[in-house]
Short mmCIF file of C-alpha atoms in Angstrom, two decimals:
data_model
loop_
_atom_site.label_atom_id
_atom_site.label_comp_id
_atom_site.label_asym_id
_atom_site.label_seq_id
_atom_site.Cartn_x
_atom_site.Cartn_y
_atom_site.Cartn_z
CA MET U 1 17.42 -80.70 -48.91
CA LYS U 2 19.48 -80.64 -45.70
CA LYS U 3 21.76 -78.01 -47.21
CA ILE U 4 18.80 -75.78 -48.15
CA THR U 5 17.33 -76.15 -44.66
CA TYR U 6 20.69 -75.20 -43.10
CA ILE U 7 21.03 -72.12 -45.33
CA LEU U 8 17.49 -70.98 -44.48
CA ALA U 9 18.16 -71.46 -40.75
CA VAL U 10 21.31 -69.37 -40.90
CA PHE U 11 19.53 -66.69 -42.95
CA CYS U 12 16.69 -66.44 -40.45
CA PHE U 13 19.23 -66.27 -37.60
CA VAL U 14 21.12 -63.42 -39.26
CA VAL U 15 17.94 -61.48 -40.09
CA SER U 16 16.52 -61.82 -36.58
CA ASN U 17 19.87 -60.92 -35.05
CA GLY U 18 20.05 -57.73 -37.08
CA GLN U 19 16.91 -56.20 -35.55
CA ASN U 20 18.69 -54.47 -32.70
CA GLN U 21 18.99 -51.03 -31.21
CA ILE U 22 20.31 -48.11 -33.21
CA PRO U 23 23.44 -46.51 -31.67
CA GLY U 24 22.89 -43.21 -29.89
CA ASN U 25 23.39 -39.82 -31.54
CA THR U 26 26.62 -37.88 -31.02
CA GLN U 27 26.23 -35.41 -28.17
CA ASP U 28 25.59 -31.92 -29.56
CA GLU U 29 24.23 -30.18 -26.45
CA SER U 30 25.85 -29.80 -23.05
CA THR U 31 24.14 -31.42 -20.06
CA LEU U 32 24.46 -30.92 -16.30
CA PHE U 33 23.40 -33.66 -13.89
CA ASN U 34 22.68 -32.48 -10.35
CA ASN U 35 21.48 -33.82 -7.02
CA ALA U 36 23.38 -37.08 -7.61
CA LYS U 37 25.73 -39.32 -5.65
CA ILE U 38 28.82 -39.22 -7.88
CA VAL U 39 31.16 -42.18 -7.46
CA THR U 40 34.32 -40.82 -9.04
CA VAL U 41 36.39 -43.94 -8.11
CA THR U 42 39.74 -42.11 -8.18
CA GLY U 43 38.63 -39.34 -5.84
CA GLU U 44 36.06 -38.84 -3.14
CA THR U 45 32.44 -39.87 -3.57
CA ILE U 46 30.36 -36.70 -3.80
CA GLU U 47 26.92 -36.55 -2.22
CA ASN U 48 24.41 -34.22 -3.90
CA GLY U 49 27.03 -33.38 -6.51
CA TYR U 50 27.14 -32.01 -10.03
CA LEU U 51 28.49 -33.62 -13.19
CA GLY U 52 28.66 -31.72 -16.48
CA ILE U 53 29.30 -33.18 -19.93
CA SER U 54 29.93 -31.50 -23.26
CA GLU U 55 31.07 -32.80 -26.66
CA GLY U 56 31.43 -36.32 -25.31
CA LEU U 57 33.69 -35.39 -22.40
CA ILE U 58 33.24 -34.68 -18.70
CA ASP U 59 33.93 -30.99 -18.16
CA TYR U 60 32.81 -30.57 -14.55
CA VAL U 61 32.67 -32.68 -11.38
CA GLY U 62 32.04 -31.00 -8.05
CA LYS U 63 30.01 -30.31 -4.92
CA LYS U 64 28.90 -26.85 -5.99
CA ALA U 65 27.02 -25.73 -9.07
CA PRO U 66 29.38 -24.74 -11.91
CA GLU U 67 29.56 -21.21 -13.29
CA LYS U 68 29.16 -22.52 -16.82
CA GLN U 69 25.66 -22.55 -18.26
CA TYR U 70 24.49 -25.89 -19.68
CA THR U 71 21.86 -26.41 -22.36
CA ASN U 72 20.14 -29.22 -20.47
CA LYS U 73 19.80 -29.86 -16.75
CA VAL U 74 18.83 -33.22 -15.23
CA ASP U 75 17.83 -33.56 -11.57
CA LEU U 76 18.66 -37.15 -10.54
CA ASN U 77 16.96 -36.99 -7.14
CA GLY U 78 19.74 -38.78 -5.27
CA LYS U 79 20.49 -41.45 -7.85
CA HIS U 80 24.05 -42.79 -8.19
CA ILE U 81 26.45 -42.07 -11.07
CA TYR U 82 29.19 -44.62 -11.80
CA PRO U 83 31.86 -44.86 -14.50
CA GLY U 84 31.02 -47.50 -17.11
CA PHE U 85 32.09 -50.96 -16.00
CA ILE U 86 34.67 -52.82 -18.10
CA ALA U 87 34.40 -56.55 -18.87
CA LEU U 88 37.80 -58.24 -19.08
CA ASN U 89 38.63 -61.41 -21.05
CA SER U 90 35.19 -61.62 -22.67
CA THR U 91 33.98 -63.19 -25.91
CA LEU U 92 31.12 -60.74 -26.39
CA GLY U 93 30.32 -60.35 -30.08
CA LEU U 94 32.36 -63.39 -31.08
CA VAL U 95 29.66 -66.01 -30.43
CA GLU U 96 25.92 -65.52 -30.62
CA VAL U 97 24.50 -69.03 -30.21
CA ASP U 98 26.84 -71.84 -29.16
CA ALA U 99 24.82 -74.43 -31.05
CA VAL U 100 24.97 -72.46 -34.33
CA ARG U 101 28.44 -72.97 -35.73
CA ALA U 102 28.04 -70.12 -38.22
CA SER U 103 27.76 -67.67 -35.31
CA ASP U 104 30.91 -68.91 -33.52
CA ASP U 105 34.10 -66.93 -34.24
CA GLU U 106 35.88 -67.17 -30.91
CA SER U 107 38.71 -69.49 -32.04
CA GLU U 108 40.75 -70.44 -35.10
CA ILE U 109 42.18 -73.74 -36.27
CA GLY U 110 45.78 -74.21 -35.20
CA THR U 111 47.94 -74.05 -32.10
CA PHE U 112 50.01 -70.87 -32.47
CA ASN U 113 47.93 -67.99 -33.84
CA PRO U 114 49.42 -64.70 -32.60
CA ASN U 115 48.40 -63.09 -35.91
CA ILE U 116 44.67 -63.71 -35.34
CA ARG U 117 42.73 -60.49 -34.63
CA SER U 118 39.52 -60.88 -32.64
CA ILE U 119 38.33 -57.37 -33.51
CA ILE U 120 37.52 -58.13 -37.15
CA ALA U 121 35.17 -60.93 -36.06
CA TYR U 122 33.38 -58.75 -33.50
CA ASN U 123 29.64 -58.48 -34.16
CA ALA U 124 28.49 -55.11 -32.85
CA GLU U 125 24.85 -56.07 -33.44
CA SER U 126 24.83 -59.07 -31.15
CA LYS U 127 21.62 -59.29 -29.15
CA ILE U 128 23.65 -60.26 -26.10
CA ILE U 129 25.57 -56.98 -26.10
CA GLU U 130 22.53 -54.80 -25.52
CA THR U 131 21.75 -56.69 -22.30
CA MET U 132 25.12 -55.69 -20.84
CA ARG U 133 24.19 -52.02 -20.69
CA LEU U 134 21.26 -52.69 -18.35
CA ASN U 135 23.74 -53.51 -15.58
CA GLY U 136 26.26 -50.78 -16.37
CA VAL U 137 28.75 -52.82 -18.44
CA LEU U 138 29.65 -50.35 -21.20
CA LEU U 139 33.13 -51.44 -22.35
CA ALA U 140 34.68 -54.86 -23.00
CA GLN U 141 37.91 -56.57 -23.91
CA VAL U 142 37.09 -58.90 -26.80
CA THR U 143 39.36 -61.92 -26.49
CA PRO U 144 39.98 -64.93 -28.76
CA ARG U 145 40.05 -68.48 -27.42
CA GLY U 146 41.70 -71.76 -28.32
CA GLY U 147 45.16 -73.10 -29.07
CA VAL U 148 48.32 -72.19 -27.19
CA VAL U 149 48.61 -68.64 -28.55
CA SER U 150 45.01 -67.59 -29.25
CA GLY U 151 45.60 -64.22 -30.93
CA SER U 152 45.14 -60.56 -30.05
CA SER U 153 42.36 -58.90 -28.07
CA SER U 154 40.88 -55.44 -28.54
CA VAL U 155 38.85 -53.03 -26.41
CA VAL U 156 35.40 -51.98 -27.61
CA GLN U 157 32.56 -49.76 -26.46
CA LEU U 158 29.16 -51.46 -26.49
CA ASP U 159 27.14 -49.06 -28.65
CA ALA U 160 28.29 -49.15 -32.26
CA TRP U 161 27.29 -49.77 -35.87
CA ASN U 162 30.20 -52.10 -36.60
CA TRP U 163 33.58 -53.17 -35.27
CA GLU U 164 35.33 -50.09 -36.65
CA ASP U 165 32.97 -47.81 -34.70
CA ALA U 166 33.22 -49.98 -31.60
CA ALA U 167 37.01 -50.15 -31.41
CA ILE U 168 38.68 -48.10 -28.67
CA ARG U 169 42.07 -49.81 -28.70
CA THR U 170 42.83 -52.54 -31.21
CA ASP U 171 45.25 -55.45 -30.79
CA GLU U 172 46.28 -54.28 -27.32
CA GLY U 173 47.52 -57.67 -26.21
CA ILE U 174 48.23 -61.28 -27.16
CA HIS U 175 46.78 -64.21 -25.22
CA LEU U 176 48.75 -67.34 -24.31
CA ASN U 177 47.41 -70.45 -22.60
CA TRP U 178 50.29 -71.76 -20.49
CA PRO U 179 50.22 -75.58 -20.20
CA SER U 180 48.82 -77.11 -17.04
CA ALA U 181 51.34 -78.48 -14.58
CA TYR U 182 48.83 -81.04 -13.36
CA SER U 183 46.39 -83.43 -14.99
CA ARG U 184 43.32 -85.24 -13.79
CA GLY U 185 42.17 -88.71 -14.80
CA SER U 186 39.15 -89.00 -17.06
CA ARG U 187 35.86 -90.39 -15.84
CA TRP U 188 36.11 -92.89 -18.70
CA THR U 189 39.49 -94.32 -17.64
CA PRO U 190 40.21 -96.64 -14.68
CA GLY U 191 41.94 -95.34 -11.60
CA PRO U 192 41.50 -92.26 -9.37
CA ARG U 193 40.64 -88.84 -10.77
CA ASN U 194 42.92 -86.98 -8.36
CA LEU U 195 45.29 -84.31 -9.62
CA SER U 196 48.74 -85.59 -10.51
CA PRO U 197 51.84 -83.97 -12.10
CA SER U 198 51.50 -83.71 -15.87
CA THR U 199 53.95 -85.87 -17.82
CA THR U 200 53.89 -83.44 -20.77
CA TYR U 201 54.22 -80.16 -18.87
CA SER U 202 57.95 -79.63 -19.38
CA SER U 203 57.90 -80.45 -23.10
CA ASN U 204 54.89 -78.21 -23.73
CA ALA U 205 56.49 -75.34 -21.83
CA GLU U 206 59.74 -75.76 -23.78
CA ARG U 207 57.81 -75.58 -27.02
CA ILE U 208 56.35 -72.23 -26.01
CA LYS U 209 59.76 -70.93 -24.97
CA SER U 210 61.16 -71.93 -28.35
CA VAL U 211 58.45 -69.98 -30.17
CA PHE U 212 59.16 -66.83 -28.18
CA HIS U 213 62.92 -67.15 -28.63
CA ASN U 214 62.32 -67.43 -32.37
CA ALA U 215 60.05 -64.39 -32.29
CA LYS U 216 62.65 -62.30 -30.47
CA ASN U 217 65.40 -63.36 -32.89
CA TYR U 218 63.13 -62.74 -35.86
CA LEU U 219 62.93 -59.02 -35.08
CA ASN U 220 66.58 -58.69 -36.05
CA ASP U 221 66.17 -60.74 -39.26
CA THR U 222 65.21 -58.66 -42.28
CA ASN U 223 65.70 -61.42 -44.86
CA LYS U 224 62.37 -63.18 -44.47
CA GLU U 225 58.75 -62.42 -43.64
CA ASP U 226 56.75 -64.43 -41.10
CA LEU U 227 53.34 -62.98 -40.25
CA ARG U 228 53.02 -64.96 -37.03
CA LEU U 229 56.35 -63.90 -35.61
CA ARG U 230 55.97 -60.32 -36.89
CA SER U 231 52.64 -60.02 -35.06
CA MET U 232 54.48 -60.62 -31.75
CA GLU U 233 56.76 -57.61 -32.17
CA GLY U 234 54.62 -55.45 -29.90
CA LEU U 235 55.31 -57.76 -26.96
CA PHE U 236 59.01 -56.95 -27.16
CA ASN U 237 58.77 -53.21 -27.82
CA GLY U 238 56.20 -52.63 -25.06
CA SER U 239 53.25 -51.63 -27.25
CA GLN U 240 51.34 -54.84 -26.42
CA THR U 241 50.60 -56.83 -23.27
CA LEU U 242 51.09 -60.56 -22.87
CA TYR U 243 48.06 -62.11 -21.17
CA LEU U 244 49.00 -65.40 -19.49
CA HIS U 245 46.05 -67.72 -18.95
CA LEU U 246 47.01 -70.06 -16.09
CA ASN U 247 46.01 -71.02 -12.57
CA SER U 248 48.53 -72.88 -10.39
CA LYS U 249 51.41 -71.50 -8.36
CA ARG U 250 53.96 -73.45 -10.42
CA GLN U 251 52.54 -72.19 -13.70
CA ILE U 252 52.73 -68.60 -12.48
CA GLN U 253 56.29 -68.92 -11.24
CA ASP U 254 57.58 -70.71 -14.35
CA ALA U 255 55.83 -68.48 -16.86
CA THR U 256 56.65 -65.13 -15.28
CA SER U 257 60.28 -66.14 -14.71
CA PHE U 258 60.74 -67.06 -18.37
CA PHE U 259 59.03 -64.03 -19.88
CA LYS U 260 60.83 -61.63 -17.60
CA SER U 261 64.12 -63.29 -18.60
CA ILE U 262 63.52 -62.49 -22.29
CA GLY U 263 62.67 -58.87 -21.61
CA LEU U 264 58.86 -58.72 -21.64
CA GLU U 265 57.70 -55.89 -19.36
CA LYS U 266 53.93 -55.88 -19.78
CA ILE U 267 52.50 -59.12 -18.40
CA VAL U 268 49.02 -59.77 -16.99
CA LEU U 269 47.82 -63.01 -15.40
CA VAL U 270 44.34 -64.23 -16.33
CA GLY U 271 42.35 -66.61 -14.12
CA ALA U 272 45.28 -67.17 -11.75
CA ARG U 273 43.34 -69.00 -9.04
CA GLU U 274 46.49 -69.52 -6.95
CA SER U 275 47.88 -66.02 -7.48
CA HIS U 276 47.35 -65.27 -3.79
CA LEU U 277 50.20 -67.70 -3.07
CA VAL U 278 52.75 -65.64 -5.05
CA THR U 279 51.75 -62.06 -4.27
CA ASP U 280 55.33 -61.05 -3.41
CA LEU U 281 56.40 -62.04 -6.93
CA LEU U 282 53.51 -60.13 -8.51
CA VAL U 283 54.16 -56.97 -6.51
CA GLU U 284 57.90 -57.11 -7.17
CA HIS U 285 57.41 -57.26 -10.93
CA ASN U 286 54.25 -55.11 -11.02
CA ILE U 287 52.16 -57.86 -12.62
CA PRO U 288 48.37 -57.27 -12.52
CA VAL U 289 45.85 -60.10 -12.27
CA ILE U 290 42.51 -60.57 -14.00
CA ALA U 291 41.20 -62.73 -11.18
CA ALA U 292 38.77 -65.60 -11.70
CA HIS U 293 35.26 -64.55 -10.71
CA PRO U 294 33.83 -65.91 -7.45
CA HIS U 295 30.79 -67.77 -8.82
CA ARG U 296 32.69 -71.02 -9.35
CA LEU U 297 33.80 -74.17 -7.55
CA PRO U 298 37.04 -74.39 -5.54
CA SER U 299 40.17 -75.37 -7.51
CA SER U 300 40.68 -78.74 -5.82
CA GLU U 301 39.10 -81.22 -3.43
CA ASP U 302 41.13 -79.99 -0.45
CA ALA U 303 40.76 -76.26 -1.16
CA ASP U 304 38.86 -73.94 1.17
CA VAL U 305 35.19 -73.99 0.22
CA LYS U 306 35.31 -70.18 0.12
CA GLU U 307 38.55 -70.06 -1.90
CA ALA U 308 36.88 -68.41 -4.90
CA PHE U 309 35.25 -65.70 -2.78
CA ASN U 310 38.42 -64.83 -0.84
CA LEU U 311 40.80 -64.45 -3.79
CA ALA U 312 40.18 -60.75 -4.48
CA LYS U 313 40.52 -59.79 -0.81
CA LYS U 314 43.91 -61.53 -0.56
CA LEU U 315 45.21 -59.86 -3.72
CA ASP U 316 44.00 -56.45 -2.57
CA GLU U 317 45.57 -56.77 0.88
CA ALA U 318 48.88 -57.71 -0.74
CA GLY U 319 48.82 -54.63 -3.01
CA VAL U 320 48.26 -56.47 -6.30
CA THR U 321 46.36 -54.57 -9.01
CA PHE U 322 43.46 -56.74 -10.14
CA GLY U 323 40.37 -56.84 -12.30
CA ILE U 324 37.69 -59.51 -12.59
CA ASP U 325 37.62 -62.27 -15.21
CA VAL U 326 34.22 -62.98 -16.78
CA ARG U 327 35.19 -66.31 -18.32
CA GLY U 328 33.09 -69.28 -17.22
CA GLN U 329 29.90 -71.13 -17.99
CA MET U 330 27.58 -69.18 -20.32
CA GLU U 331 30.15 -66.42 -20.11
CA ARG U 332 28.66 -64.10 -22.71
CA MET U 333 25.21 -64.06 -21.12
CA ASN U 334 26.67 -63.96 -17.61
CA THR U 335 29.00 -61.04 -18.38
CA ARG U 336 26.15 -58.73 -17.38
CA ASN U 337 26.59 -60.11 -13.84
CA LEU U 338 30.06 -58.53 -13.63
CA PRO U 339 29.04 -55.95 -10.97
CA PHE U 340 27.54 -58.73 -8.86
CA TYR U 341 30.79 -60.72 -9.03
CA ALA U 342 32.40 -57.70 -7.40
CA GLY U 343 29.53 -57.53 -4.92
CA SER U 344 30.13 -61.16 -3.95
CA PHE U 345 33.79 -60.34 -3.30
CA VAL U 346 32.68 -57.45 -1.07
CA GLY U 347 30.40 -59.81 0.83
CA HIS U 348 33.47 -61.88 1.69
CA GLY U 349 35.67 -59.09 2.97
CA LEU U 350 36.92 -57.14 -0.05
CA ASP U 351 36.95 -53.36 0.48
CA TYR U 352 34.02 -51.80 -1.40
CA HIS U 353 36.14 -49.13 -3.06
CA SER U 354 38.66 -51.74 -4.21
CA ALA U 355 35.82 -53.74 -5.74
CA LEU U 356 34.70 -50.68 -7.70
CA LYS U 357 38.26 -50.07 -8.89
CA SER U 358 38.48 -53.63 -10.19
CA LEU U 359 35.55 -52.90 -12.54
CA THR U 360 36.70 -49.44 -13.60
CA ILE U 361 40.08 -47.76 -13.20
CA ASN U 362 42.04 -50.98 -12.56
CA ALA U 363 40.52 -52.61 -15.63
CA ALA U 364 41.26 -49.47 -17.65
CA LYS U 365 44.89 -49.48 -16.49
CA ILE U 366 45.30 -53.13 -17.44
CA LEU U 367 43.96 -52.35 -20.92
CA GLY U 368 45.92 -49.12 -21.32
CA ILE U 369 42.86 -46.88 -21.67
CA ASP U 370 42.91 -45.22 -18.24
CA GLU U 371 43.71 -41.76 -19.65
CA LYS U 372 40.19 -41.64 -21.10
CA TYR U 373 38.08 -44.22 -19.26
CA GLY U 374 37.67 -45.81 -15.85
CA SER U 375 36.75 -42.87 -13.60
CA LEU U 376 34.67 -39.71 -13.43
CA GLU U 377 37.20 -36.91 -13.90
CA GLU U 378 37.24 -33.69 -15.87
CA GLY U 379 38.67 -34.27 -19.33
CA LYS U 380 37.77 -37.95 -19.47
CA SER U 381 35.16 -39.59 -21.68
CA ALA U 382 31.56 -39.12 -20.62
CA THR U 383 31.07 -42.87 -20.30
CA PHE U 384 28.94 -43.58 -17.24
CA PHE U 385 25.56 -44.80 -16.06
CA VAL U 386 22.95 -43.69 -13.55
CA SER U 387 21.65 -46.29 -11.09
CA GLU U 388 18.81 -46.13 -8.62
CA GLY U 389 21.22 -47.33 -5.89
CA ASP U 390 24.31 -49.42 -5.17
CA ALA U 391 25.51 -50.83 -8.50
CA LEU U 392 27.17 -53.87 -6.89
CA ASP U 393 23.91 -55.05 -5.33
CA MET U 394 21.49 -56.81 -7.68
CA ARG U 395 18.58 -55.48 -5.64
CA THR U 396 19.45 -51.83 -6.23
CA ASN U 397 21.39 -51.84 -9.51
CA VAL U 398 18.48 -50.56 -11.57
CA VAL U 399 20.01 -48.56 -14.40
CA HIS U 400 18.09 -45.37 -15.09
CA SER U 401 20.22 -44.14 -18.02
CA ALA U 402 23.63 -44.79 -19.59
CA TYR U 403 26.07 -42.82 -21.75
CA ILE U 404 29.08 -43.71 -23.88
CA ASP U 405 31.24 -40.78 -25.02
CA GLY U 406 28.30 -38.52 -24.17
CA ARG U 407 25.78 -40.43 -26.30
CA GLU U 408 22.67 -41.48 -24.41
CA LEU U 409 22.00 -45.17 -24.93
CA GLY U 410 18.73 -46.96 -25.49
CA LEU U 411 18.15 -49.48 -22.70
CA GLU U 412 15.42 -51.51 -24.38
CA THR U 413 16.33 -55.11 -25.21
CA HIS U 414 14.61 -58.19 -26.54
CA GLN U 415 14.18 -59.28 -22.93
CA THR U 416 12.62 -56.02 -21.73
CA ARG U 417 10.23 -56.07 -24.67
CA LEU U 418 9.07 -59.55 -23.68
CA ARG U 419 8.78 -58.43 -20.04
CA ASP U 420 6.64 -55.44 -20.99
CA LYS U 421 4.53 -57.50 -23.37
CA PHE U 422 3.54 -60.12 -20.83
CA THR U 423 3.28 -57.63 -17.98
CA GLU U 424 0.60 -55.89 -20.00
CA LYS U 425 -1.12 -59.23 -20.57
CA VAL U 426 -1.29 -59.83 -16.82
CA GLU U 427 -2.49 -56.30 -16.15
CA ARG U 428 -5.28 -56.77 -18.69
CA GLY U 429 -6.32 -59.96 -16.93
CA ASN U 430 -6.18 -61.97 -20.15
#
C-alpha cells in the first residue's frame, strides 16, 4: 500500500509540474524599441535610445532612429532595457522539491565524478524556472553538487522545451570541492566549537593531486579506457574550466598553486569568501571569482559584520573579474533575487556599473559565452528584458517584457496566477 501511495504521489507531482508555460515562438518579424534607457553594459548607457532586433539578433543600438524600416515599433516610454542576467553556480532544473527524492538530481553517489553531466538531468519545465524571468534572470549555469569532483556544468537559456533546446554551451567546466583547511567542533561533541586546523586537510589535498596527476598522465596512454579520466581532458587542453569551490586564504593559495603547476590555465574560484586577501595572486594569474552573495553570515566569529557585503567592492577595486554566486539556503527559489544581491553590494560601496557587469558581461566571460551574450551590442543575441526602472532595486525592478534570442517570453507563473486570483476576490469584496 505504501508503495502504491508513493507512486501516485510522484505521478501527481510530475503531472502538476508539467503544466507550465509554452516556450516563445521564433522571431519572424523585426522589431524596433524606442524611447528607452538602454543599458548596454559594455558601452555608454543611452537615454531615449533605439534598439532594433531581427532574426533573434540585435541589429541596431543607438541614439538616433535607424534608417532601416522595422515591421514592429514599440514605444517604451522611458523604461529601461538590460541584457539578460546570468545565474552562476545554480542548481535550477536539477531539484524541484527538496523533500521529494524523485525530483532531486543535483548529485550522484561517489566521490570523484568528473564524467557526470548535469545537463542531461536538467528539467526545462521546472516551475521554479519561470519565476526567474520575472526579475530578469534569463540564463543560468546548471551545476552539479556533491563529492570531491561533482561533474560538469552547462549553460542554459530559461525558455525551452527540453534540455537539448535549453543548452547554450554544454560541459563547459568541471567542479571540484577543495577540502577545508579548518574544521569546527560539532554541537553534539564536548569542547569548544571554534575553528581549528583540520587534521585531514593534507591527506585529502594529496588525494586530489594524485587524481589530477593520473588524469594528465592518462592523456598519453592509449592502451586503456577510463571514462572518468577521459572526461577531464578538456581541463588540460583549455576547452574546459576548472571551478574550485573553496573559501579560505590557505585553500585558495594551495589549490591555485597546484593547478597552475600542472598546466591548467582556465581556473575560476567559487564562493571564495577570503579571496579579497589574495587579490594580487588572482590578478597575476587572471583568475576570476564567482563571489559568495552578500545575504549570508560572516565567515567567522571575529570577522567584520559587513564582511559579506564588502567582498565585491574589494575584488573590484583590486581589478579582479567577478560574478555572483547564487548558492545558499533555498538557492533555487532565491536565484531570482540575483539582481538584488548585486544591489546590496552597491549599497555597500560597489560601483553600480561593476555590479551590472557581474550579472552580465563578466558572468558571460567566465562561462565563455561573451561573444553572443552579456551585453547589448549589434550582432549579439537579442536576449534582454525591459524593466520599469532600476533592475538592481527591488522596488523598481518590475519586468515589463523579456526576450531570449528574440523570442518574447510569457511572464505568467503559478505565483502570478494566484496573485491575480485572490486580487480579484478582494476587489469583488467576497
